[in-house]
């Protein structure tokens, strides 16, 4: 009997020591993980992709009701502003009708000029529709997880869009999910062209709502309200996609307000230009 | 008291409730909630659950459980530095254990005030670690915003978790 209680005490003691050491041990492992994340190892990316793929059905199941509740709320909100909305749409319609006339004229002119120069159009763009099923939520990363992956033809580096404009680029691709790094993320760098004069720059996120324009040539005459579109200097990224407008200029700090509402993403399009030859199977072209 | 086999089994399941509720909080923090203004930075739901259980039932939420939870959150959120959340949860636990005697069996206001301190510490720590890891001083504004909404939303989370605790953990 005494022997047994001795053994019990000893087991208990070792358990206490293990418990005492557990926290420091796990803290060291956490610090190592932070270091590994910094080294940007492929293992980390694989683990992220695997967890995302695994959780995708659960997240998708939760995302749909959340989206329908949100659209219900928006519907009710809309009822209260019907009059104002109508007024605004009338004005918009008026303005857009004028634009339509301009666009028709330009399309005709464009067709004539193309015929003159025997211009061969680029490959049609490929678009994949996807629903946002998760977002980073934290204060230090800006990305969204969508429910389309490699099996749908999504590849790294493709552009994520909404109807309004670019939201970011595809950073990680799983079998059934893909992660889009938003324009506003700290690690986002996208080549862009600014204004009518077409100055090249890099759009860099800093976790705020309005990303920065970097590497603008000295003496460039960028103004508030200038349009920003993708540059397409890199082969994968389609050029001339709308990104946003210059929102503020403060000395060397130029900020861009994205056209897409990055805070309210439900459905996105993933656009790919020129890579259709390498895609696994034919996809429906956008035009 | 001798427990029957079935009772022992349900106890095992019940003992997992803190960890499972933390996991649910974790999923909730990445699902797009479409709440206007909260879409970019959501409240740190997992932190609330970790605080609640560490105050009331620290025996049911082990350091290794917290570690797994933190790594899962970082993997799912696609954050660049794995381990930041795990480190935050472990530090939170140690800090809560230091002061939890002052919060147990006291009015809710004191538990909430304790959470204010803990949330400020935890989110400040996250800011410091990510700033150090990315070698640049990150803008503290989203972090401050997250701390504020997290503290503001805590009473609801505490109420729900307390219901869970009363309903399922009576015997454990």
PDB file of N, CA, C and O in Angstrom, chain B residues 47 114-126 147 151:
ATOM      1  N   UNK B  47     -10.153  35.400 -28.211  1.00  0.00           N
ATOM      2  CA  UNK B  47      -9.542  35.962 -27.006  1.00  0.00           C
ATOM      3  C   UNK B  47     -10.565  36.048 -25.860  1.00  0.00           C
ATOM      4  O   UNK B  47     -10.243  35.783 -24.698  1.00  0.00           O
ATOM      5  N   UNK B 114     -11.206  43.566 -15.816  1.00  0.00           N
ATOM      6  CA  UNK B 114     -10.049  42.687 -15.992  1.00  0.00           C
ATOM      7  C   UNK B 114      -9.820  42.399 -17.467  1.00  0.00           C
ATOM      8  O   UNK B 114      -8.679  42.408 -17.951  1.00  0.00           O
ATOM      9  N   UNK B 115     -10.934  42.187 -18.204  1.00  0.00           N
ATOM     10  CA  UNK B 115     -10.801  41.887 -19.629  1.00  0.00           C
ATOM     11  C   UNK B 115     -10.240  43.088 -20.393  1.00  0.00           C
ATOM     12  O   UNK B 115      -9.484  42.924 -21.351  1.00  0.00           O
ATOM     13  N   UNK B 116     -10.617  44.293 -19.953  1.00  0.00           N
ATOM     14  CA  UNK B 116     -10.074  45.503 -20.574  1.00  0.00           C
ATOM     15  C   UNK B 116      -8.544  45.494 -20.519  1.00  0.00           C
ATOM     16  O   UNK B 116      -7.857  45.722 -21.513  1.00  0.00           O
ATOM     17  N   UNK B 117      -8.039  45.184 -19.322  1.00  0.00           N
ATOM     18  CA  UNK B 117      -6.584  45.138 -19.138  1.00  0.00           C
ATOM     19  C   UNK B 117      -5.976  44.049 -20.022  1.00  0.00           C
ATOM     20  O   UNK B 117      -4.993  44.270 -20.739  1.00  0.00           O
ATOM     21  N   UNK B 118      -6.604  42.850 -19.982  1.00  0.00           N
ATOM     22  CA  UNK B 118      -6.071  41.703 -20.717  1.00  0.00           C
ATOM     23  C   UNK B 118      -6.110  41.950 -22.228  1.00  0.00           C
ATOM     24  O   UNK B 118      -5.140  41.669 -22.943  1.00  0.00           O
ATOM     25  N   UNK B 119      -7.238  42.495 -22.714  1.00  0.00           N
ATOM     26  CA  UNK B 119      -7.364  42.725 -24.157  1.00  0.00           C
ATOM     27  C   UNK B 119      -6.344  43.762 -24.615  1.00  0.00           C
ATOM     28  O   UNK B 119      -5.713  43.597 -25.665  1.00  0.00           O
ATOM     29  N   UNK B 120      -6.172  44.819 -23.816  1.00  0.00           N
ATOM     30  CA  UNK B 120      -5.184  45.843 -24.169  1.00  0.00           C
ATOM     31  C   UNK B 120      -3.792  45.220 -24.218  1.00  0.00           C
ATOM     32  O   UNK B 120      -3.024  45.463 -25.161  1.00  0.00           O
ATOM     33  N   UNK B 121      -3.505  44.365 -23.236  1.00  0.00           N
ATOM     34  CA  UNK B 121      -2.204  43.698 -23.191  1.00  0.00           C
ATOM     35  C   UNK B 121      -2.030  42.775 -24.402  1.00  0.00           C
ATOM     36  O   UNK B 121      -1.023  42.849 -25.105  1.00  0.00           O
ATOM     37  N   UNK B 122      -3.043  41.913 -24.648  1.00  0.00           N
ATOM     38  CA  UNK B 122      -2.916  40.894 -25.695  1.00  0.00           C
ATOM     39  C   UNK B 122      -2.795  41.535 -27.073  1.00  0.00           C
ATOM     40  O   UNK B 122      -1.938  41.148 -27.876  1.00  0.00           O
ATOM     41  N   UNK B 123      -3.635  42.531 -27.352  1.00  0.00           N
ATOM     42  CA  UNK B 123      -3.627  43.131 -28.677  1.00  0.00           C
ATOM     43  C   UNK B 123      -2.390  44.020 -28.842  1.00  0.00           C
ATOM     44  O   UNK B 123      -1.788  44.079 -29.913  1.00  0.00           O
ATOM     45  N   UNK B 124      -1.966  44.663 -27.743  1.00  0.00           N
ATOM     46  CA  UNK B 124      -0.712  45.416 -27.773  1.00  0.00           C
ATOM     47  C   UNK B 124       0.471  44.505 -28.057  1.00  0.00           C
ATOM     48  O   UNK B 124       1.363  44.839 -28.831  1.00  0.00           O
ATOM     49  N   UNK B 125       0.435  43.317 -27.448  1.00  0.00           N
ATOM     50  CA  UNK B 125       1.501  42.332 -27.673  1.00  0.00           C
ATOM     51  C   UNK B 125       1.536  41.901 -29.137  1.00  0.00           C
ATOM     52  O   UNK B 125       2.610  41.805 -29.741  1.00  0.00           O
ATOM     53  N   UNK B 126       0.335  41.673 -29.711  1.00  0.00           N
ATOM     54  CA  UNK B 126       0.268  41.290 -31.128  1.00  0.00           C
ATOM     55  C   UNK B 126       0.862  42.374 -32.007  1.00  0.00           C
ATOM     56  O   UNK B 126       1.595  42.080 -32.955  1.00  0.00           O
ATOM     57  N   UNK B 147      -9.149  46.378 -30.295  1.00  0.00           N
ATOM     58  CA  UNK B 147      -9.226  46.290 -28.833  1.00  0.00           C
ATOM     59  C   UNK B 147     -10.539  46.882 -28.336  1.00  0.00           C
ATOM     60  O   UNK B 147     -11.220  46.296 -27.483  1.00  0.00           O
ATOM     61  N   UNK B 151     -13.461  44.683 -26.434  1.00  0.00           N
ATOM     62  CA  UNK B 151     -13.891  44.953 -25.056  1.00  0.00           C
ATOM     63  C   UNK B 151     -15.386  45.265 -25.019  1.00  0.00           C
ATOM     64  O   UNK B 151     -16.113  44.798 -24.144  1.00  0.00           O
TER      65      UNK B 151
END
